[in-house]
Tab-separated table of C-alpha atoms and ligand atoms in Angstrom:
chain	number	residue	atom	x	y	z
A	9	MET	CA	93.736	98.333	108.664
A	10	THR	CA	93.230	97.357	112.260
A	11	HIS	CA	95.986	97.551	114.827
A	12	ASN	CA	93.905	96.609	117.904
A	13	ASP	CA	94.117	92.896	117.025
A	14	SER	CA	97.736	92.996	115.892
A	15	ASN	CA	99.351	92.381	119.206
A	16	THR	CA	97.570	89.311	120.477
A	17	PRO	CA	99.401	86.475	122.232
A	18	LEU	CA	98.256	84.272	119.364
A	19	LEU	CA	100.044	86.458	116.699
A	20	ALA	CA	103.159	86.590	118.992
A	21	ASP	CA	103.083	82.793	119.149
A	22	VAL	CA	102.730	82.364	115.301
A	23	ALA	CA	105.505	85.097	114.806
A	24	GLU	CA	107.856	82.985	116.948
A	25	ARG	CA	106.981	79.860	115.164
A	26	TYR	CA	107.589	81.531	111.821
A	27	VAL	CA	111.102	82.786	112.830
A	28	LYS	CA	112.045	79.345	113.958
A	29	LEU	CA	110.735	77.774	110.725
A	30	VAL	CA	112.808	80.222	108.669
A	31	LEU	CA	115.879	79.474	110.782
A	32	ALA	CA	115.256	75.769	110.232
A	33	MET	CA	114.872	76.349	106.428
A	34	GLY	CA	118.171	78.142	106.522
A	35	ARG	CA	119.795	74.789	107.338
A	36	HIS	CA	118.617	73.458	103.868
A	37	ASP	CA	119.735	76.531	101.809
A	38	ALA	CA	122.733	78.679	103.022
A	39	SER	CA	121.325	81.781	101.112
A	40	TYR	CA	117.781	81.588	102.515
A	41	VAL	CA	118.277	83.651	105.747
A	42	ASP	CA	119.419	87.010	104.556
A	43	ALA	CA	119.480	88.615	107.964
A	44	TYR	CA	118.764	87.547	111.590
A	45	TYR	CA	119.258	89.529	114.708
A	46	GLY	CA	116.749	87.781	117.042
A	47	PRO	CA	117.586	85.650	120.096
A	48	PRO	CA	120.820	83.722	119.556
A	49	ALA	CA	119.358	80.757	121.423
A	50	TRP	CA	116.821	80.322	118.552
A	51	GLN	CA	119.687	80.015	115.968
A	52	GLU	CA	121.503	77.585	118.311
A	53	GLU	CA	118.411	75.505	118.558
A	54	ALA	CA	117.923	75.424	114.785
A	55	ASN	CA	121.620	74.299	114.391
A	56	ALA	CA	121.411	71.776	117.166
A	57	GLN	CA	118.149	70.169	116.058
A	58	PRO	CA	117.843	70.311	112.306
A	59	ARG	CA	114.322	69.814	111.005
A	60	SER	CA	113.382	67.973	107.755
A	61	LEU	CA	111.643	69.854	104.936
A	62	ARG	CA	108.483	67.769	105.574
A	63	ASP	CA	108.556	68.621	109.225
A	64	ILE	CA	109.026	72.286	108.477
A	65	GLN	CA	106.007	72.190	105.994
A	66	ALA	CA	103.758	70.408	108.567
A	67	ALA	CA	104.676	73.022	111.195
A	68	ALA	CA	104.133	75.918	108.665
A	69	GLN	CA	100.567	74.467	107.959
A	70	THR	CA	99.911	74.416	111.769
A	71	ALA	CA	100.979	78.054	112.069
A	72	LEU	CA	98.891	78.995	109.147
A	73	ALA	CA	95.759	77.259	110.701
A	74	LEU	CA	96.306	79.506	113.780
A	75	LEU	CA	95.927	82.622	111.641
A	76	ALA	CA	92.678	81.613	110.071
A	77	GLY	CA	90.037	84.496	110.062
A	78	ASP	CA	92.624	87.246	111.191
A	79	ALA	CA	92.475	90.039	108.531
A	80	SER	CA	94.930	92.379	110.279
A	81	LEU	CA	97.910	93.511	108.109
A	82	ARG	CA	100.231	91.712	110.587
A	83	ALA	CA	98.330	88.335	110.150
A	84	ILE	CA	98.168	88.771	106.340
A	85	ASN	CA	101.906	89.313	106.222
A	86	LEU	CA	102.684	86.317	108.521
A	87	ARG	CA	100.254	84.183	106.281
A	88	THR	CA	101.949	85.339	103.068
A	89	GLN	CA	105.430	84.741	104.423
A	90	LEU	CA	104.451	81.296	105.684
A	91	GLN	CA	103.045	80.431	102.340
A	92	ALA	CA	106.393	81.373	100.730
A	93	VAL	CA	108.147	79.008	103.216
A	94	LEU	CA	105.817	76.208	101.940
A	95	ALA	CA	106.742	77.094	98.330
A	96	LYS	CA	110.470	77.114	99.001
A	97	ALA	CA	110.258	73.841	100.883
A	98	ASP	CA	108.399	72.338	97.823
A	99	MET	CA	111.180	73.592	95.519
A	100	LEU	CA	113.942	72.266	97.747
A	101	GLN	CA	112.204	68.856	97.540
A	102	GLY	CA	112.327	68.927	93.772
A	103	ALA	CA	109.054	70.567	92.786
A	104	CYS	CA	109.564	72.310	89.401
A	105	LEU	CA	107.406	75.391	89.483
A	106	ASP	CA	107.086	77.396	86.276
A	107	PHE	CA	108.312	81.000	86.503
A	108	ASP	CA	105.013	82.721	87.148
A	109	THR	CA	103.867	80.161	89.703
A	110	GLN	CA	107.214	80.541	91.410
A	111	SER	CA	106.999	84.385	91.641
A	112	ALA	CA	103.362	84.183	92.753
A	113	ARG	CA	104.179	81.782	95.581
A	114	LEU	CA	107.519	83.220	96.642
A	115	TYR	CA	106.935	86.956	96.049
A	116	ASP	CA	103.103	87.377	95.877
A	117	ALA	CA	103.271	88.968	92.475
A	118	VAL	CA	103.439	87.954	88.736
A	119	SER	CA	105.311	89.909	86.050
A	120	PRO	CA	103.607	90.764	82.725
A	121	HIS	CA	105.087	89.073	79.531
A	122	HIS	CA	106.493	91.019	76.688
A	123	ASP	CA	107.686	89.652	73.349
A	124	ARG	CA	110.783	90.491	71.458
A	125	ALA	CA	108.848	92.957	69.228
A	126	TYR	CA	108.000	94.962	72.248
A	127	TYR	CA	111.657	95.437	73.218
A	128	ALA	CA	112.717	95.947	69.617
A	129	ALA	CA	110.649	99.157	69.554
A	130	LEU	CA	112.432	100.393	72.607
A	131	VAL	CA	115.858	99.333	71.131
A	132	ALA	CA	115.007	101.311	68.003
A	133	GLU	CA	114.834	104.517	70.105
A	134	ILE	CA	118.286	103.960	71.404
A	135	ASP	CA	119.457	103.127	67.880
A	136	ALA	CA	118.193	106.664	67.019
A	137	LEU	CA	119.948	108.321	69.940
A	138	LEU	CA	123.272	106.781	69.136
A	139	PRO	CA	123.725	106.779	65.339
A	140	GLY	CA	126.833	105.129	63.832
A	141	ALA	CA	128.378	102.031	62.662
A	142	GLY	CA	128.046	98.627	64.584
A	143	SER	CA	125.202	97.081	66.334
A	144	VAL	CA	123.177	99.133	68.855
A	145	SER	CA	124.726	97.004	71.517
A	146	GLU	CA	128.251	97.902	70.351
A	147	ARG	CA	127.340	101.637	70.231
A	148	VAL	CA	125.955	101.542	73.764
A	149	HIS	CA	129.146	100.028	75.020
A	150	ALA	CA	131.324	102.405	73.033
A	151	LEU	CA	129.704	105.284	74.977
A	152	ARG	CA	129.757	103.422	78.249
A	153	ALA	CA	133.445	102.462	77.875
A	154	GLN	CA	134.095	106.326	78.527
A	155	LEU	CA	132.093	106.193	81.694
A	156	ILE	CA	133.832	103.581	83.868
A	157	ILE	CA	134.733	104.754	87.357
A	158	PRO	CA	138.517	104.122	87.730
A	159	ALA	CA	139.226	101.620	90.532
A	160	ASP	CA	141.127	104.178	92.539
A	161	LYS	CA	138.284	106.632	92.494
A	162	LEU	CA	135.529	104.170	93.331
A	163	ARG	CA	135.479	104.670	97.086
A	164	ALA	CA	135.384	108.435	96.842
A	165	VAL	CA	132.634	108.372	94.230
A	166	MET	CA	130.484	105.843	96.132
A	167	ASP	CA	131.004	107.729	99.408
A	168	ALA	CA	129.795	110.955	97.787
A	169	ALA	CA	126.770	109.316	96.260
A	170	ILE	CA	125.791	107.582	99.458
A	171	ARG	CA	126.264	110.833	101.323
A	172	ALA	CA	123.920	112.634	98.953
A	173	GLY	CA	121.237	109.921	99.284
A	174	ARG	CA	121.543	110.112	103.049
A	175	GLU	CA	121.121	113.908	103.066
A	176	ARG	CA	117.988	113.610	100.886
A	177	THR	CA	116.561	110.851	103.067
A	178	LEU	CA	117.114	112.652	106.256
A	179	GLN	CA	115.022	115.609	105.034
A	180	HIS	CA	112.003	113.306	105.118
A	181	ILE	CA	112.791	110.357	107.340
A	182	ALA	CA	114.205	110.647	110.958
A	183	LEU	CA	116.697	107.783	111.578
A	184	PRO	CA	117.864	106.553	114.991
A	185	GLU	CA	121.077	107.885	116.320
A	186	GLY	CA	124.100	105.625	115.738
A	187	GLU	CA	122.658	104.059	112.489
A	188	ASP	CA	125.645	103.419	110.228
A	189	PHE	CA	127.145	101.242	107.501
A	190	VAL	CA	130.468	99.839	106.382
A	191	LEU	CA	131.270	99.916	102.620
A	192	GLN	CA	133.371	97.081	101.187
A	193	PHE	CA	134.487	96.144	97.635
A	194	VAL	CA	134.337	92.454	96.821
A	195	THR	CA	134.716	90.066	93.870
A	196	ASN	CA	133.367	86.737	92.611
A	197	LYS	CA	129.717	87.375	93.238
A	198	PRO	CA	126.579	86.937	90.962
A	199	TRP	CA	125.213	90.364	92.023
A	200	SER	CA	126.537	93.957	91.614
A	201	GLY	CA	125.815	95.051	95.239
A	202	TYR	CA	124.521	93.680	98.559
A	203	ASN	CA	123.299	94.918	101.828
A	204	TRP	CA	123.944	92.599	104.788
A	205	TYR	CA	121.950	93.926	107.632
A	206	LYS	CA	123.538	93.152	111.087
A	207	GLY	CA	120.936	94.444	113.473
A	208	ASN	CA	121.478	97.334	115.954
A	209	TYR	CA	121.037	99.736	112.922
A	210	GLN	CA	124.230	98.594	111.208
A	211	SER	CA	124.662	97.381	107.628
A	212	VAL	CA	127.607	95.986	105.703
A	213	ILE	CA	127.312	97.127	102.086
A	214	GLN	CA	129.283	95.270	99.469
A	215	ILE	CA	129.985	96.449	95.893
A	216	ASN	CA	131.041	93.823	93.446
A	217	THR	CA	134.075	94.933	91.281
A	218	ASP	CA	134.236	91.859	88.985
A	219	LEU	CA	132.830	94.006	86.214
A	220	PRO	CA	133.509	97.728	85.437
A	221	VAL	CA	131.315	100.028	87.615
A	222	TYR	CA	129.873	102.797	85.455
A	223	ILE	CA	129.275	106.290	86.765
A	224	ASP	CA	125.452	105.944	86.843
A	225	ARG	CA	125.740	102.936	89.206
A	226	ALA	CA	126.982	105.130	91.991
A	227	VAL	CA	123.690	106.930	92.605
A	228	ASP	CA	121.808	103.672	91.775
A	229	LEU	CA	123.711	101.559	94.257
A	230	GLY	CA	124.083	104.211	96.940
A	231	CYS	CA	120.336	104.869	96.997
A	232	HIS	CA	119.462	101.129	96.522
A	233	GLU	CA	121.786	99.564	99.072
A	234	ALA	CA	121.918	102.397	101.662
A	235	TYR	CA	119.801	105.534	101.653
A	236	PRO	CA	116.817	105.481	101.282
A	237	GLY	CA	116.998	101.769	100.231
A	238	HIS	CA	117.936	98.592	102.068
A	239	HIS	CA	119.795	100.126	104.972
A	240	VAL	CA	116.929	102.492	105.786
A	241	TYR	CA	114.329	99.734	105.249
A	242	ASN	CA	116.042	97.429	107.687
A	243	VAL	CA	116.585	100.233	110.334
A	244	LEU	CA	113.018	101.213	110.167
A	245	LEU	CA	111.831	97.658	110.509
A	246	GLU	CA	114.035	97.141	113.525
A	247	ARG	CA	113.164	100.430	115.222
A	248	ASP	CA	109.405	100.677	114.438
A	249	LEU	CA	108.268	96.942	114.271
A	250	VAL	CA	110.860	94.741	116.216
A	251	ARG	CA	111.656	97.136	118.972
A	252	GLY	CA	108.662	99.500	118.749
A	253	ARG	CA	105.921	96.848	118.567
A	254	GLY	CA	107.686	93.741	119.590
A	255	TRP	CA	106.927	92.106	116.237
A	256	VAL	CA	109.554	89.335	116.341
A	257	GLU	CA	108.922	88.170	112.789
A	258	TYR	CA	110.838	91.171	111.535
A	259	CYS	CA	114.169	90.128	113.265
A	260	ILE	CA	114.529	87.673	110.331
A	261	TYR	CA	114.576	88.211	106.552
A	262	PRO	CA	114.044	85.178	104.352
A	263	LEU	CA	115.411	86.092	100.971
A	264	TYR	CA	112.959	84.112	98.881
A	265	SER	CA	109.835	85.651	100.280
A	266	PRO	CA	107.350	88.465	99.622
A	267	GLN	CA	109.321	90.804	101.822
A	268	SER	CA	111.999	90.837	98.999
A	269	LEU	CA	109.546	92.410	96.575
A	270	ILE	CA	108.860	95.262	99.119
A	271	ALA	CA	112.650	95.528	99.857
A	272	GLU	CA	113.916	95.626	96.246
A	273	GLY	CA	110.895	97.643	95.032
A	274	THR	CA	111.364	100.362	97.640
A	275	ALA	CA	115.125	100.342	97.165
A	276	ASN	CA	114.729	100.916	93.460
A	277	TYR	CA	111.942	103.421	93.704
A	278	GLY	CA	113.967	105.306	96.327
A	279	ILE	CA	116.443	106.304	93.568
A	280	GLU	CA	113.882	108.474	91.676
A	281	LEU	CA	112.217	109.637	94.845
A	282	SER	CA	115.615	110.905	96.054
A	283	PHE	CA	116.682	112.566	92.763
A	284	THR	CA	114.452	113.931	89.980
A	285	ASP	CA	115.993	113.386	86.511
A	286	ALA	CA	117.253	117.068	86.531
A	287	GLU	CA	118.605	116.873	90.096
A	288	ARG	CA	120.425	113.569	89.332
A	289	LEU	CA	121.974	114.984	86.135
A	290	ALA	CA	123.198	118.063	87.933
A	291	PHE	CA	124.690	116.102	90.905
A	292	GLU	CA	126.360	113.581	88.604
A	293	GLN	CA	127.720	116.170	86.199
A	294	GLN	CA	128.877	118.588	88.872
A	295	VAL	CA	130.088	116.227	91.649
A	296	LEU	CA	130.446	112.596	90.626
A	297	TYR	CA	132.002	112.970	87.043
A	298	PRO	CA	134.804	115.364	88.375
A	299	LEU	CA	135.421	112.957	91.359
A	300	ALA	CA	135.719	110.043	88.937
A	301	GLY	CA	137.853	112.055	86.455
A	302	LEU	CA	135.267	111.567	83.731
A	303	ASP	CA	134.241	114.163	81.059
A	304	PRO	CA	131.086	115.937	82.379
A	305	ALA	CA	130.183	116.854	78.831
A	306	LEU	CA	129.085	113.244	78.301
A	307	ALA	CA	126.583	113.337	81.174
A	308	PRO	CA	123.471	114.536	79.468
A	309	ARG	CA	123.581	111.986	76.617
A	310	TYR	CA	124.429	109.194	79.029
A	311	ALA	CA	121.437	110.202	81.289
A	312	GLN	CA	119.179	110.075	78.213
A	313	LEU	CA	120.497	106.672	77.276
A	314	ASN	CA	119.996	105.396	80.755
A	315	GLY	CA	116.481	106.591	80.725
A	316	LEU	CA	115.833	104.553	77.631
A	317	LEU	CA	117.754	101.417	78.908
A	318	ALA	CA	115.621	101.515	82.111
A	319	ARG	CA	112.569	100.824	79.958
A	320	LEU	CA	114.221	97.602	78.892
A	321	SER	CA	114.417	96.309	82.482
A	322	TYR	CA	111.426	93.955	82.163
A	323	ALA	CA	113.423	92.036	79.496
A	324	ASP	CA	115.303	90.495	82.501
A	325	ASN	CA	112.014	88.847	83.600
A	326	ASP	CA	111.165	87.645	80.157
A	327	ILE	CA	114.637	86.323	79.496
A	328	ALA	CA	114.931	84.653	82.892
A	329	ARG	CA	111.449	83.082	82.433
A	330	GLN	CA	112.170	81.673	79.021
A	331	TYR	CA	115.681	80.530	79.918
A	332	LEU	CA	114.656	78.797	83.158
A	333	GLU	CA	111.726	77.225	81.543
A	334	GLY	CA	113.878	75.910	78.719
A	335	SER	CA	112.285	77.842	75.807
A	336	LEU	CA	115.571	79.697	75.367
A	337	THR	CA	118.898	77.907	75.362
A	338	ARG	CA	121.776	79.323	77.248
A	339	GLU	CA	123.226	80.700	73.941
A	340	GLU	CA	119.782	82.226	72.966
A	341	ALA	CA	119.388	83.788	76.418
A	342	LEU	CA	122.843	85.305	76.126
A	343	GLU	CA	121.945	86.679	72.643
A	344	TRP	CA	118.735	88.263	74.077
A	345	LEU	CA	120.769	89.800	76.938
A	346	VAL	CA	123.230	91.395	74.513
A	347	ASN	CA	120.808	92.502	71.814
A	348	VAL	CA	117.513	92.938	73.566
A	349	ARG	CA	118.535	93.938	77.088
A	350	LEU	CA	121.735	95.596	75.776
A	351	TYR	CA	124.029	94.332	78.451
A	352	PRO	CA	127.672	93.901	77.652
A	353	ALA	CA	128.809	90.278	77.061
A	354	GLU	CA	130.462	89.803	80.356
A	355	LYS	CA	127.515	91.257	82.203
A	356	SER	CA	125.193	88.891	80.285
A	357	ALA	CA	127.073	85.831	81.575
A	358	GLN	CA	126.827	87.206	85.129
A	359	ARG	CA	123.015	87.610	84.632
A	360	LEU	CA	122.604	84.025	83.740
A	361	GLN	CA	124.491	83.070	86.900
A	362	PHE	CA	122.051	85.290	88.760
A	363	TYR	CA	119.031	83.677	87.135
A	364	ASP	CA	120.401	80.153	87.892
A	365	ALA	CA	121.023	81.055	91.530
A	366	MET	CA	117.945	83.183	92.221
A	367	GLY	CA	115.144	82.008	89.832
A	368	ALA	CA	112.200	84.351	89.654
A	369	TYR	CA	113.865	86.885	92.065
A	370	VAL	CA	114.554	89.111	89.185
A	371	ILE	CA	110.903	90.380	89.092
A	372	ASN	CA	111.377	91.950	92.593
A	373	TYR	CA	113.533	94.832	91.028
A	374	ASN	CA	111.447	96.192	88.179
A	375	LEU	CA	107.978	94.892	89.017
A	376	GLY	CA	108.615	95.692	92.754
A	377	GLN	CA	109.772	99.244	91.763
A	378	ASP	CA	106.643	99.863	89.604
A	379	MET	CA	104.330	98.425	92.310
A	380	ALA	CA	105.983	100.540	95.097
A	381	LYS	CA	105.965	103.640	92.894
A	382	ALA	CA	102.252	103.259	91.875
A	383	TYR	CA	101.238	102.542	95.541
A	384	VAL	CA	103.282	105.476	96.970
A	385	GLU	CA	102.043	107.961	94.244
A	386	ARG	CA	98.474	107.054	94.848
A	387	GLN	CA	98.780	108.101	98.471
A	388	GLY	CA	99.400	111.840	97.624
A	389	ALA	CA	100.313	114.402	95.037
A	390	THR	CA	103.329	116.186	96.407
A	391	ARG	CA	106.874	114.922	96.839
A	392	ALA	CA	106.623	115.296	100.717
A	393	GLN	CA	103.475	113.140	100.622
A	394	HIS	CA	105.363	110.540	98.499
A	395	TRP	CA	108.198	110.483	100.984
A	396	ALA	CA	105.721	110.001	103.854
A	397	ALA	CA	103.946	107.251	102.112
A	398	PHE	CA	107.376	105.642	101.277
A	399	ARG	CA	108.336	105.752	104.831
A	400	ASP	CA	105.058	104.228	105.930
A	401	LEU	CA	105.366	101.507	103.412
A	402	MET	CA	108.831	100.583	104.580
A	403	SER	CA	107.758	100.213	108.204
A	404	SER	CA	104.471	98.479	107.684
A	405	PRO	CA	103.611	94.742	107.162
A	406	ARG	CA	101.919	95.466	103.815
A	407	VAL	CA	102.310	92.578	101.411
A	408	PRO	CA	102.986	92.962	97.686
A	409	SER	CA	99.447	92.080	96.536
A	410	ALA	CA	98.071	94.731	98.892
A	411	LEU	CA	99.974	97.410	96.921
A	412	LEU	CA	97.607	96.891	94.032
A	413	PRO	CA	94.678	99.234	93.678
B	16	ZN	ZN1	118.634	94.939	96.612
């Protein structure tokens, strides 16, 4: 990694071109620009002078040519992000990319494929954990029905979970004074939680309450959306790269880009980094269950179930791939979601909406998590070393393919 060639006027020029191209792309897809806190004049210019997708692609090619031969991490990141702009522009012009091509071009990674038999073996373990009448899916939901956070307890439980994530994060990562977030509860969304980064170290975190929020989601969402996940990631990028180094490309975040694999992967890996299984069980059982008015005696079995359910997470990728490529019908995909992924029926319908809206984005959560975990854990043996590597990964321009050994 060379930093001496990472601040050239040429790279600054390409970075500015890139930001303006992403703003121009945002005119073609309202969900494309996830966060922007750069010069307001650039946004005004993008609005006042809309650019065609063909024009955007030509300009992206020009910017890519300027990067030729530069092997710095910053240049590689700009190149990879620009290539994702080209892919998204192709898709918006009607190009029908298969799932793996889409994930390679947008997210710089490809998920492994698993067949139904692979997941059936994992479902069999859950079958054994929860003996009784009815399908495995029904037994999972019978247990989960006892673990819903009541609506009037949701804010207190989420606040406690986020506070715990923040305390653990601050033991390893210094954050700038004044960093903060607002927590909101919303409905009618295809996702379960979202972090909208506003710049100046501030986030708006939204939790979707369309569906029941189960007690395990408090730690998951708190760590993922806030500390040490998305909020911390964005704060570190702003402090260390945008302000610290003047790398303007980080004042914008295009959702369908390799940066999302790093963002979602670190946000998910941050959960287990913050809480070992034993610490998490103790915290949930002693703090969150009582706050939610739930029976703490259920906690150990539910934690065991969630450990097994987590191993089914790649089924999301396999179901999305087959559904989006047409080898599973909508009804067949719903059946897989219920009986293979073991989602409740209403959650399964929400997942199809998510695949329709987001395409191959699903790989960023589980594959991103595994790639971030493997990378971080290769950098050292102790938990303190893992936190240090995690912090470095979140404030460096390392692209997904560079996480691989
Ligand atoms: Zn996320």
